Amino acid sequence: MTIPCCFFWHLLQGPYEPMDLIEAIKTRKSIRAYLPKPVSKEILQEILALSCQAPSGVNQQPWEFAIASGHVLEEITKRNIELLTAGAPQQRDYPSHDKPKDSVYRKRQVALAVQLYQALDIQRDDVRGRFDWLLQGAAFFGAPAAVIIYTDKALPEAGPLIDIGAVVQTLCLGALPYGLGTCIQNQGVQYSDMLRQVLNISENKRIVTSISIGYPDFSHPANQIKTGREPVEKLSSWYGF
Ligand SMILES: Cc1cc2nc3c(=O)[nH]c(=O)nc-3n(C[C@H](O)[C@H](O)[C@H](O)COP(=O)(O)O)c2cc1C
């Protein structure tokens, strides 16, 4: 599948057309393999400017970005892989939590893993294959650029997260008209001390997540999956209709 980028192109310059937005929302999916083709700084600047159109509480815009490419991204990747291979414990500013056992959240997580590992032909007992895939994630799936998103410790810990969710989704959608794919990656920020050091991010900032970005390799099996969603009827209660 290729993203019909010219189809979305006028989103950037023409009037707002709801159908195109619907198509963009439906087209976006996590991209976990990229072509070895650089993305220009100008394009990344345009996409970041678009993403900053996201709403935020009292327009506080609690987001900041470090964009890494070239030798800097190579350094981060190398150190991520070294740390992961050495079994270094994660030091995320927003720690990940195990999903409650038997919960629907855990079931959905497992369903994603099954879908992905089936596509990649990695068997359940293939510990090496699974670890190699983790290393791919630590390498931002070969993307030519990665955006690290952080916020300010002066704000309450959970306070900016809705705003940051909005900027992240806007970035992922805004990348589509440029023919670019993205993957939001918490695994890209699992070693926050290392990122702080390489990217010179102050101790006053909380690193939230990362997004790999690049031209998708649609021939890769990881990019052939499309995840499902619960039907809205299961998730919603309606009143006064
Ligand atoms: C906050 C957040 C963190 C994520 N972290 C990772 C990650 O570390 N690695 C990864 O492969 N995908 C990651 N994802 C992508 C999700 O797995 C993906 O969005 C979900 O499975 C739905 O699939 P879709 O994006 O293709 O629609 C993350 C998504 C979000 C929103």
mmCIF file of C-alpha atoms in Angstrom, residues 49-234:
data_model
loop_
_atom_site.group_PDB
_atom_site.id
_atom_site.type_symbol
_atom_site.label_atom_id
_atom_site.label_comp_id
_atom_site.label_asym_id
_atom_site.label_seq_id
_atom_site.Cartn_x
_atom_site.Cartn_y
_atom_site.Cartn_z
ATOM 1 C CA ALA A 49 4.721 23.915 12.728
ATOM 2 C CA LEU A 50 1.544 22.071 11.687
ATOM 3 C CA SER A 51 1.623 19.924 14.807
ATOM 4 C CA CYS A 52 1.889 23.041 16.977
ATOM 5 C CA GLN A 53 -1.549 24.048 15.714
ATOM 6 C CA ALA A 54 -2.817 21.432 18.183
ATOM 7 C CA PRO A 55 -5.014 22.756 20.976
ATOM 8 C CA SER A 56 -3.758 22.952 24.549
ATOM 9 C CA GLY A 57 -5.291 23.945 27.873
ATOM 10 C CA VAL A 58 -5.237 27.765 28.202
ATOM 11 C CA ASN A 59 -3.012 27.662 25.109
ATOM 12 C CA GLN A 60 -0.109 26.737 27.372
ATOM 13 C CA GLN A 61 1.616 24.759 24.577
ATOM 14 C CA PRO A 62 3.571 22.616 27.040
ATOM 15 C CA TRP A 63 5.612 20.848 24.359
ATOM 16 C CA GLU A 64 9.199 21.065 23.197
ATOM 17 C CA PHE A 65 10.955 18.994 20.549
ATOM 18 C CA ALA A 66 14.444 17.680 19.960
ATOM 19 C CA ILE A 67 14.798 16.446 16.392
ATOM 20 C CA ALA A 68 17.598 14.010 15.717
ATOM 21 C CA SER A 69 18.927 12.790 12.395
ATOM 22 C CA GLY A 70 22.246 11.776 10.840
ATOM 23 C CA HIS A 71 25.158 11.120 13.187
ATOM 24 C CA VAL A 72 23.181 12.239 16.277
ATOM 25 C CA LEU A 73 20.419 9.699 15.649
ATOM 26 C CA GLU A 74 23.098 7.085 14.964
ATOM 27 C CA GLU A 75 24.675 7.861 18.343
ATOM 28 C CA ILE A 76 21.321 7.578 20.152
ATOM 29 C CA THR A 77 20.571 4.313 18.353
ATOM 30 C CA LYS A 78 24.001 2.895 19.191
ATOM 31 C CA ARG A 79 23.635 3.757 22.858
ATOM 32 C CA ASN A 80 20.031 2.524 23.024
ATOM 33 C CA ILE A 81 21.168 -0.813 21.613
ATOM 34 C CA GLU A 82 24.138 -1.028 23.988
ATOM 35 C CA LEU A 83 21.945 -0.289 27.011
ATOM 36 C CA LEU A 84 19.220 -2.699 25.940
ATOM 37 C CA THR A 85 21.729 -5.459 25.179
ATOM 38 C CA ALA A 86 23.395 -4.933 28.562
ATOM 39 C CA GLY A 87 19.978 -5.323 30.201
ATOM 40 C CA ALA A 88 20.094 -1.791 31.636
ATOM 41 C CA PRO A 89 16.920 -0.933 33.549
ATOM 42 C CA GLN A 90 14.655 1.649 31.917
ATOM 43 C CA GLN A 91 14.809 5.189 33.306
ATOM 44 C CA ARG A 92 11.770 6.772 31.756
ATOM 45 C CA ASP A 93 10.561 10.137 33.032
ATOM 46 C CA TYR A 94 7.063 8.690 32.644
ATOM 47 C CA PRO A 95 7.551 5.072 33.766
ATOM 48 C CA SER A 96 5.616 2.378 31.956
ATOM 49 C CA HIS A 97 3.280 0.235 34.013
ATOM 50 C CA ASP A 98 2.305 -3.358 33.404
ATOM 51 C CA LYS A 99 -1.301 -3.659 32.319
ATOM 52 C CA PRO A 100 -3.444 -5.381 34.969
ATOM 53 C CA LYS A 101 -3.426 -9.151 34.366
ATOM 54 C CA ASP A 102 -6.577 -10.421 32.612
ATOM 55 C CA SER A 103 -7.650 -6.842 31.862
ATOM 56 C CA VAL A 104 -8.959 -5.847 28.458
ATOM 57 C CA TYR A 105 -5.903 -3.559 28.146
ATOM 58 C CA ARG A 106 -3.532 -6.491 28.541
ATOM 59 C CA LYS A 107 -5.607 -8.495 26.022
ATOM 60 C CA ARG A 108 -5.369 -5.706 23.457
ATOM 61 C CA GLN A 109 -1.609 -5.454 24.051
ATOM 62 C CA VAL A 110 -1.235 -9.199 23.484
ATOM 63 C CA ALA A 111 -3.419 -9.040 20.355
ATOM 64 C CA LEU A 112 -1.102 -6.374 18.897
ATOM 65 C CA ALA A 113 1.985 -8.459 19.675
ATOM 66 C CA VAL A 114 0.416 -11.554 18.091
ATOM 67 C CA GLN A 115 -0.543 -9.589 14.960
ATOM 68 C CA LEU A 116 2.921 -8.067 14.636
ATOM 69 C CA TYR A 117 4.909 -11.237 15.359
ATOM 70 C CA GLN A 118 2.746 -13.236 12.950
ATOM 71 C CA ALA A 119 3.429 -10.697 10.209
ATOM 72 C CA LEU A 120 7.143 -10.848 11.024
ATOM 73 C CA ASP A 121 7.081 -14.659 11.248
ATOM 74 C CA ILE A 122 8.572 -14.574 14.753
ATOM 75 C CA GLN A 123 7.417 -17.548 16.780
ATOM 76 C CA ARG A 124 6.248 -17.344 20.386
ATOM 77 C CA ASP A 125 9.325 -19.173 21.720
ATOM 78 C CA ASP A 126 11.778 -17.314 19.492
ATOM 79 C CA VAL A 127 13.429 -15.264 22.240
ATOM 80 C CA ARG A 128 16.246 -14.106 19.951
ATOM 81 C CA GLY A 129 13.792 -13.017 17.219
ATOM 82 C CA ARG A 130 11.721 -11.038 19.718
ATOM 83 C CA PHE A 131 14.788 -9.372 21.158
ATOM 84 C CA ASP A 132 16.040 -8.478 17.668
ATOM 85 C CA TRP A 133 12.694 -6.809 17.022
ATOM 86 C CA LEU A 134 13.090 -4.839 20.277
ATOM 87 C CA LEU A 135 16.476 -3.712 18.984
ATOM 88 C CA GLN A 136 14.790 -2.555 15.769
ATOM 89 C CA GLY A 137 12.528 -0.399 17.922
ATOM 90 C CA ALA A 138 15.513 0.944 19.824
ATOM 91 C CA ALA A 139 16.929 1.893 16.415
ATOM 92 C CA PHE A 140 13.757 3.845 15.604
ATOM 93 C CA PHE A 141 12.934 1.166 13.029
ATOM 94 C CA GLY A 142 15.584 2.604 10.704
ATOM 95 C CA ALA A 143 13.840 5.984 10.395
ATOM 96 C CA PRO A 144 16.022 8.812 9.112
ATOM 97 C CA ALA A 145 14.738 11.138 11.843
ATOM 98 C CA ALA A 146 13.216 10.983 15.302
ATOM 99 C CA VAL A 147 11.375 13.630 17.281
ATOM 100 C CA ILE A 148 11.816 13.535 21.059
ATOM 101 C CA ILE A 149 9.000 15.329 22.861
ATOM 102 C CA TYR A 150 9.464 16.789 26.299
ATOM 103 C CA THR A 151 7.720 19.116 28.689
ATOM 104 C CA ASP A 152 8.648 21.274 31.664
ATOM 105 C CA LYS A 153 8.948 19.941 35.217
ATOM 106 C CA ALA A 154 7.420 23.226 36.426
ATOM 107 C CA LEU A 155 4.081 21.805 35.216
ATOM 108 C CA PRO A 156 2.241 19.078 37.178
ATOM 109 C CA GLU A 157 3.451 15.657 36.081
ATOM 110 C CA ALA A 158 0.233 14.527 34.382
ATOM 111 C CA GLY A 159 -0.942 18.058 33.507
ATOM 112 C CA PRO A 160 0.458 18.448 29.991
ATOM 113 C CA LEU A 161 -0.234 14.919 28.789
ATOM 114 C CA ILE A 162 -3.563 15.663 27.058
ATOM 115 C CA ASP A 163 -1.958 18.580 25.233
ATOM 116 C CA ILE A 164 1.016 16.458 24.245
ATOM 117 C CA GLY A 165 -1.307 13.726 22.979
ATOM 118 C CA ALA A 166 -2.925 16.330 20.741
ATOM 119 C CA VAL A 167 0.395 17.563 19.358
ATOM 120 C CA VAL A 168 1.596 14.012 18.780
ATOM 121 C CA GLN A 169 -1.495 12.979 16.805
ATOM 122 C CA THR A 170 -1.413 16.231 14.828
ATOM 123 C CA LEU A 171 2.216 15.552 13.948
ATOM 124 C CA CYS A 172 1.431 12.011 12.810
ATOM 125 C CA LEU A 173 -1.459 13.216 10.649
ATOM 126 C CA GLY A 174 0.482 16.240 9.376
ATOM 127 C CA ALA A 175 3.257 13.955 8.128
ATOM 128 C CA LEU A 176 0.927 12.088 5.741
ATOM 129 C CA PRO A 177 0.575 14.756 3.033
ATOM 130 C CA TYR A 178 4.365 14.713 2.724
ATOM 131 C CA GLY A 179 4.299 10.988 2.058
ATOM 132 C CA LEU A 180 5.847 10.384 5.469
ATOM 133 C CA GLY A 181 4.992 7.727 8.008
ATOM 134 C CA THR A 182 5.445 7.822 11.763
ATOM 135 C CA CYS A 183 5.527 5.601 14.806
ATOM 136 C CA ILE A 184 4.990 7.001 18.277
ATOM 137 C CA GLN A 185 7.580 5.219 20.389
ATOM 138 C CA ASN A 186 7.795 5.211 24.140
ATOM 139 C CA GLN A 187 10.580 2.693 23.680
ATOM 140 C CA GLY A 188 12.607 5.497 22.066
ATOM 141 C CA VAL A 189 12.756 7.358 25.397
ATOM 142 C CA GLN A 190 13.404 4.445 27.741
ATOM 143 C CA TYR A 191 16.903 5.710 28.541
ATOM 144 C CA SER A 192 16.181 9.325 29.383
ATOM 145 C CA ASP A 193 19.577 10.006 31.023
ATOM 146 C CA MET A 194 21.329 9.053 27.808
ATOM 147 C CA LEU A 195 18.962 11.214 25.722
ATOM 148 C CA ARG A 196 19.501 14.162 28.090
ATOM 149 C CA GLN A 197 23.222 13.795 27.648
ATOM 150 C CA VAL A 198 23.286 13.390 23.851
ATOM 151 C CA LEU A 199 20.614 16.018 23.131
ATOM 152 C CA ASN A 200 21.545 18.391 25.939
ATOM 153 C CA ILE A 201 18.022 18.318 27.410
ATOM 154 C CA SER A 202 17.904 20.065 30.774
ATOM 155 C CA GLU A 203 17.138 18.262 34.048
ATOM 156 C CA ASN A 204 14.200 20.685 34.316
ATOM 157 C CA LYS A 205 12.432 18.898 31.475
ATOM 158 C CA ARG A 206 10.409 15.682 31.462
ATOM 159 C CA ILE A 207 10.893 13.532 28.378
ATOM 160 C CA VAL A 208 7.498 12.170 27.358
ATOM 161 C CA THR A 209 7.811 10.168 24.159
ATOM 162 C CA SER A 210 9.406 9.973 20.740
ATOM 163 C CA ILE A 211 8.181 9.692 17.169
ATOM 164 C CA SER A 212 10.153 8.058 14.390
ATOM 165 C CA ILE A 213 9.470 9.646 11.024
ATOM 166 C CA GLY A 214 10.462 8.801 7.478
ATOM 167 C CA TYR A 215 9.378 7.436 4.122
ATOM 168 C CA PRO A 216 7.624 4.122 4.769
ATOM 169 C CA ASP A 217 8.948 0.858 3.394
ATOM 170 C CA PHE A 218 5.570 -0.628 2.536
ATOM 171 C CA SER A 219 7.158 -3.860 1.339
ATOM 172 C CA HIS A 220 8.163 -4.654 4.944
ATOM 173 C CA PRO A 221 5.773 -7.113 6.661
ATOM 174 C CA ALA A 222 5.576 -4.936 9.798
ATOM 175 C CA ASN A 223 3.940 -2.235 7.698
ATOM 176 C CA GLN A 224 1.330 -4.558 6.322
ATOM 177 C CA ILE A 225 -0.652 -4.882 9.512
ATOM 178 C CA LYS A 226 -3.642 -2.719 10.324
ATOM 179 C CA THR A 227 -4.696 -2.802 13.967
ATOM 180 C CA GLY A 228 -8.338 -3.130 14.945
ATOM 181 C CA ARG A 229 -10.486 -1.017 17.220
ATOM 182 C CA GLU A 230 -13.315 -1.789 19.588
ATOM 183 C CA PRO A 231 -16.701 -0.807 18.168
ATOM 184 C CA VAL A 232 -17.837 2.562 19.503
ATOM 185 C CA GLU A 233 -21.061 0.951 20.795
ATOM 186 C CA LYS A 234 -18.971 -0.988 23.321
#
